Each structure stands twice: as structure tokens, then as C-alpha cells.
Amino acid sequence: MAETQHRISAWWVLPISAIVWWVGGFLPWIAQLSYQVTGFARASDAAAAGLLPLPFTADGAVVGLVVMALMGGLLAGVTARLPASRGAGAGAAIAGTLLGMAGAAGSSWWLAAGATVPGDAMPIGMLVVTVGAGLVGLAAGLLAGIGPAALRGVALALPVVLLDGWLWGLLPGNDVSPTGSSWVLASALGVAFGLCVDGKPLDLLGWLPAAGTVWVLQSTGPALLTVQENIWPGSALTENPLSAAGIAGREIASAALTTEGHQLGAWVVALLLGAAIAALRLSREAGDEGELSEAWA
């Protein structure tokens, strides 16, 4: 009862999720714009097209859009957990995220299209990439926020492996580009796994499919970079942006069968960190239940 009283109305989730998708997910892009305005970083050539809400014309736009739109979708989807009603929260989070996409992505597409050469399909391609990545992130966020505990680690796998690129983008003059930082990956993975436990030790079994998913998706960063290298005005990917999914899929599938590019040492650190967090949460919950029992005795 007390927990329900502290829940917010689902109506508040609508604007919160819309704002979170843009401000939370695209925080590196917002930070880079502020660095350029204040003089901490040199303005790029793409800045000549104007300050866009989303990096449609920035260097490394494809990788940056995928990572930031996915992170924003994840954060927006998790807001579905805020109301007492999970169903109403999920509906509000979905509507709010779509509203945020329509505002930020639509305005960026319109502004970028006016600054491009007639016939250039890049603005529409960037719009497709943004919406697609945002929807994937939203699905992961909903699953992480209101889904079964055993599947939350799986939902967090893709954001975890792309987190290092998102963090690097916060530094002045840096693009959002996954670099495979093993310690960042290990720490984020351990925290994600530890938070997946909801009072039952059996929830730890959810680490196994999550670990396998992370293993496969660790090649996502290099796959995105490969896609970006094949994009230029007049290329096949420029004319058909959806074909990028096929290229990324083939890269991920081939890399998943080898140990190259996978930080094996990160697994040990992640499991130890996750086990410590899970044990701490379980011990606290057990202690709280014991104190409650003594109070009623």
C-alpha cells in the first residue's frame, strides 16, 4: 500500500518518457553542441547546416544515432515502471517515446533535408535509422522495467555493450563510437546482472541467457562501424537504408562464432560484481523481513 501511494500517475509518464528519450539518450550530442557554443570544442563542418536536435549531419552519424536512440529508448521504456499500473505505464511510455521521436527526429529530418543536395537520400535514411533503433531500445526498456526478472539481463545486453561508446561521446570533441572498453563493459554488465535479482536466488539463472546474448552482441559496435564505412552519397546503403540491417546481421553472426573481439576477462569481473550486488540486495531484503516479523511479534 505504501509503495503504491508513492507511485506517480501514468499521465506523467507521457511527457517524462518523451523528454527522457531525447535528453537522456542524446545527452552526448547535446553536450557536444554546448561545447561548441561555449568554445570548449571546435565546431565541425556539419555545424554549418545549423544546430539540429539530432545528429543527422554529424560525423559518424549512423553509429551515433543507433547508440543514442537505443539508449534513449531504453531509458524511456523503463519509465513504465513508475506508475502503479504497469499496463498504463507501458502505454504511456510507448506513446511518450513516439511523441519524442516525432518531435526531435521529424524536425531534424526537415531541417537536414533543406540543407542537402536534391536527390540525396541521407536525411530519410537517418530518420529510418533513428526510429528503428529507438523502437528496439524502447522494447528493451519495457522488458527491463516491467518484464520478468529472468529476462531483464537479456534486455540490458545490447545497451550494456554499447555503453562505452555513449560515455566516450560525453567528452569534448568525441563522437559516439563503441570502442570495446573492457572495464566499462564489465562494470555495466555486473551492475545490470546484480539488479536483475528480485529477492529470489533462482533469478541468478537469468544471467546465463543474458551472458550468451552479451557474447553475441559484443560485435555490434564493429558491425555498426562497418555499415558506416559503406555509406556515401550514391551508395547502395544510401538508396536503401534498410539493407544496413542485413550487413550488420552478417557481421554479428560471423563474429559471434569466434573469440576475437570478446573481452574474456570482463566476464570474471562482471560475475563477481553482479554476485556481490545480488548478495547485498538479498541480504538487505532478508534483514528487512526479519525486522518486520519482530515488530509484529
XYZ file of C-alpha atoms in Angstrom:
297
model
C 0.000 0.000 0.000
C 2.752 2.420 0.953
C 4.652 1.640 -2.245
C 1.518 2.209 -4.344
C 0.895 5.572 -2.695
C 4.329 6.751 -3.807
C 3.707 5.795 -7.463
C 3.012 8.580 -9.943
C 0.102 8.805 -12.344
C 0.536 7.201 -15.753
C -0.268 10.573 -17.330
C 3.039 11.915 -16.003
C 4.899 9.136 -17.786
C 3.796 10.527 -21.162
C 5.885 13.746 -21.035
C 8.615 12.158 -18.908
C 9.303 9.377 -21.421
C 9.290 11.844 -24.334
C 11.826 14.079 -22.613
C 13.923 11.162 -21.373
C 14.202 9.680 -24.868
C 15.828 12.837 -26.225
C 17.633 14.348 -23.232
C 18.757 11.025 -21.764
C 19.616 9.162 -24.937
C 21.104 12.062 -26.888
C 22.921 13.641 -23.959
C 26.320 13.218 -25.742
C 25.026 15.143 -28.761
C 23.538 17.865 -26.545
C 26.856 18.045 -24.675
C 28.837 18.388 -27.922
C 26.579 21.228 -29.055
C 27.104 23.002 -25.734
C 30.883 22.513 -26.036
C 30.819 24.119 -29.480
C 28.696 27.040 -28.321
C 30.894 27.710 -25.279
C 34.158 27.197 -27.188
C 35.344 24.035 -25.398
C 35.374 22.183 -28.732
C 35.847 23.303 -32.323
C 32.674 23.391 -34.367
C 32.607 20.676 -37.046
C 31.858 21.245 -40.724
C 28.427 19.706 -40.146
C 27.565 22.618 -37.856
C 27.200 24.753 -40.964
C 23.840 23.058 -41.538
C 22.611 24.507 -38.245
C 22.114 23.097 -34.769
C 19.861 20.075 -35.210
C 18.080 18.299 -32.335
C 19.595 15.021 -33.576
C 22.996 14.442 -35.263
C 21.691 13.804 -38.771
C 24.597 15.675 -40.390
C 27.345 14.983 -37.824
C 30.476 12.923 -38.448
C 29.803 9.255 -37.665
C 26.075 9.953 -37.725
C 24.912 6.360 -38.271
C 26.705 4.810 -35.312
C 25.913 7.767 -33.083
C 22.227 7.723 -33.974
C 21.894 3.994 -33.342
C 23.634 4.096 -29.963
C 21.925 7.228 -28.647
C 18.437 6.389 -29.977
C 18.725 2.931 -28.455
C 19.879 4.309 -25.095
C 17.064 6.834 -25.137
C 14.514 4.137 -25.920
C 15.814 2.026 -23.047
C 15.529 4.882 -20.552
C 12.088 5.849 -21.837
C 10.842 2.263 -21.635
C 11.966 1.884 -18.026
C 9.673 4.787 -17.044
C 6.765 2.365 -17.498
C 7.676 1.078 -14.028
C 6.846 4.408 -12.351
C 3.005 4.150 -12.164
C 1.159 1.617 -10.031
C -0.442 0.119 -13.140
C 2.214 -1.492 -15.314
C -0.149 -1.676 -18.302
C -0.993 2.029 -18.150
C 2.672 2.835 -17.604
C 3.692 0.808 -20.658
C 1.077 2.517 -22.835
C 2.131 5.964 -21.642
C 5.833 5.168 -22.149
C 5.215 3.957 -25.695
C 3.095 6.994 -26.572
C 5.572 9.392 -24.983
C 8.552 7.851 -26.766
C 6.789 8.024 -30.130
C 5.919 11.646 -29.386
C 9.565 12.413 -28.593
C 10.685 10.694 -31.792
C 8.149 12.601 -33.876
C 9.265 15.931 -32.472
C 13.043 15.531 -32.426
C 13.539 13.215 -35.421
C 10.889 14.904 -37.564
C 12.279 18.392 -37.045
C 15.852 17.179 -37.620
C 14.840 15.446 -40.845
C 13.033 18.543 -42.091
C 15.964 20.862 -41.313
C 18.592 18.454 -42.673
C 16.636 17.790 -45.873
C 16.590 21.502 -46.659
C 20.381 21.661 -46.427
C 21.163 18.629 -48.638
C 21.565 18.251 -52.353
C 18.288 17.350 -54.140
C 18.013 13.612 -54.573
C 20.241 12.814 -51.587
C 18.501 10.101 -49.546
C 20.592 10.585 -46.399
C 18.018 12.562 -44.352
C 15.311 9.944 -44.850
C 17.877 7.239 -44.135
C 18.838 8.910 -40.865
C 15.155 9.101 -39.956
C 14.711 5.380 -40.562
C 17.810 4.565 -38.501
C 16.652 6.754 -35.617
C 13.141 5.332 -35.455
C 14.323 1.735 -35.824
C 16.974 1.988 -33.108
C 14.601 3.908 -30.845
C 11.937 1.210 -31.105
C 14.473 -1.534 -30.337
C 15.625 0.410 -27.294
C 12.028 1.004 -26.209
C 11.264 -2.721 -26.352
C 14.378 -3.458 -24.293
C 13.431 -0.760 -21.786
C 9.905 -2.098 -21.339
C 11.244 -5.599 -20.799
C 13.880 -4.358 -18.358
C 11.366 -2.241 -16.465
C 8.279 -4.427 -16.200
C 9.321 -7.787 -17.662
C 10.203 -10.983 -15.785
C 13.378 -10.763 -13.710
C 14.991 -13.637 -15.625
C 14.747 -11.700 -18.906
C 15.928 -8.295 -17.692
C 19.567 -9.164 -18.191
C 18.839 -10.156 -21.787
C 17.036 -6.859 -22.347
C 20.006 -4.926 -20.990
C 22.594 -6.812 -23.077
C 22.627 -4.518 -26.124
C 22.682 -1.232 -24.163
C 25.452 -2.630 -21.971
C 27.766 -3.464 -24.858
C 27.188 -0.027 -26.437
C 27.519 1.918 -23.183
C 31.226 2.614 -23.620
C 30.646 4.433 -26.918
C 27.867 6.502 -25.349
C 30.128 7.521 -22.450
C 33.019 8.465 -24.764
C 30.665 10.796 -26.585
C 30.344 12.926 -23.448
C 33.952 14.096 -23.771
C 34.597 17.323 -25.747
C 35.254 16.671 -29.434
C 34.478 12.924 -29.270
C 31.949 11.105 -31.437
C 29.746 8.340 -30.067
C 31.636 5.286 -31.299
C 31.845 1.914 -29.494
C 35.453 1.106 -28.617
C 35.011 -2.034 -26.519
C 36.340 -0.692 -23.209
C 36.573 -3.890 -21.165
C 36.333 -2.315 -17.713
C 33.331 -0.162 -18.611
C 31.670 -3.199 -20.148
C 32.428 -5.390 -17.138
C 31.182 -2.861 -14.609
C 27.953 -2.143 -16.504
C 27.355 -5.840 -17.097
C 27.857 -6.700 -13.424
C 25.567 -3.936 -12.226
C 22.889 -4.956 -14.738
C 23.031 -8.596 -13.688
C 23.023 -7.768 -9.982
C 19.944 -5.579 -10.317
C 18.056 -8.322 -12.154
C 17.602 -10.310 -8.944
C 14.195 -9.706 -7.345
C 14.516 -11.417 -3.989
C 14.861 -14.972 -5.330
C 18.265 -16.659 -5.765
C 16.878 -18.575 -8.761
C 16.759 -15.256 -10.611
C 20.517 -15.619 -10.949
C 19.851 -18.263 -13.614
C 18.769 -15.383 -15.841
C 22.449 -14.498 -16.097
C 23.078 -17.457 -18.391
C 20.968 -16.356 -21.391
C 21.985 -12.757 -20.724
C 25.668 -13.703 -20.816
C 25.153 -15.542 -24.098
C 23.316 -12.557 -25.552
C 26.095 -10.192 -24.500
C 28.676 -12.520 -26.074
C 26.876 -12.324 -29.413
C 26.194 -8.601 -29.255
C 29.749 -7.621 -28.332
C 30.378 -7.451 -32.067
C 27.595 -4.886 -32.516
C 29.996 -1.931 -32.315
C 32.337 -3.177 -35.069
C 29.304 -4.157 -37.170
C 27.903 -0.624 -36.936
C 31.272 0.820 -37.924
C 31.336 -1.489 -40.955
C 27.903 -0.259 -42.006
C 29.009 3.338 -41.658
C 32.089 2.759 -43.807
C 29.804 1.623 -46.634
C 27.694 4.773 -46.629
C 28.441 7.634 -49.013
C 26.323 9.697 -51.411
C 25.057 7.410 -54.139
C 25.986 4.150 -52.387
C 23.592 1.214 -52.130
C 23.025 1.885 -48.434
C 22.163 5.496 -49.175
C 19.481 4.417 -51.625
C 18.196 1.574 -49.419
C 18.858 2.236 -45.709
C 17.083 -0.972 -44.646
C 19.859 -3.060 -46.231
C 22.144 -1.888 -43.414
C 20.370 -4.331 -41.092
C 21.453 -7.232 -43.305
C 25.100 -6.120 -43.312
C 25.127 -5.650 -39.524
C 23.453 -9.028 -39.032
C 26.052 -10.847 -41.112
C 28.909 -9.122 -39.266
C 27.455 -10.019 -35.863
C 26.761 -13.621 -36.872
C 30.299 -14.208 -38.115
C 31.939 -12.520 -35.101
C 29.780 -14.441 -32.621
C 31.424 -17.739 -33.588
C 34.954 -16.608 -32.697
C 36.674 -15.419 -29.510
C 38.286 -12.455 -31.251
C 36.930 -9.145 -30.013
C 35.331 -10.618 -26.891
C 36.728 -9.398 -23.560
C 37.010 -12.703 -21.708
C 38.470 -11.070 -18.598
C 35.388 -8.884 -18.352
C 33.243 -11.941 -17.673
C 35.055 -12.748 -14.436
C 34.830 -9.165 -13.191
C 31.180 -8.909 -14.223
C 30.134 -12.116 -12.476
C 31.921 -11.189 -9.243
C 30.471 -7.684 -9.250
C 26.989 -8.929 -10.104
C 27.133 -11.632 -7.426
C 28.200 -9.043 -4.825
C 25.341 -6.689 -5.734
C 22.805 -9.520 -5.791
C 24.014 -10.873 -2.420
C 23.815 -7.377 -0.890
C 20.260 -6.854 -2.163
C 19.105 -10.284 -0.996
C 20.665 -9.840 2.446
C 19.014 -6.449 2.876
C 15.618 -7.810 1.862
C 16.031 -10.714 4.279
C 17.015 -8.292 7.058
C 14.005 -6.071 6.373
C 11.654 -9.073 6.503
C 13.226 -10.182 9.797
C 12.778 -6.736 11.363
C 9.146 -6.645 10.170
C 8.464 -10.068 11.700
C 9.954 -8.997 15.025
C 7.875 -5.812 15.014
C 4.648 -7.802 14.584
C 5.624 -10.404 17.171
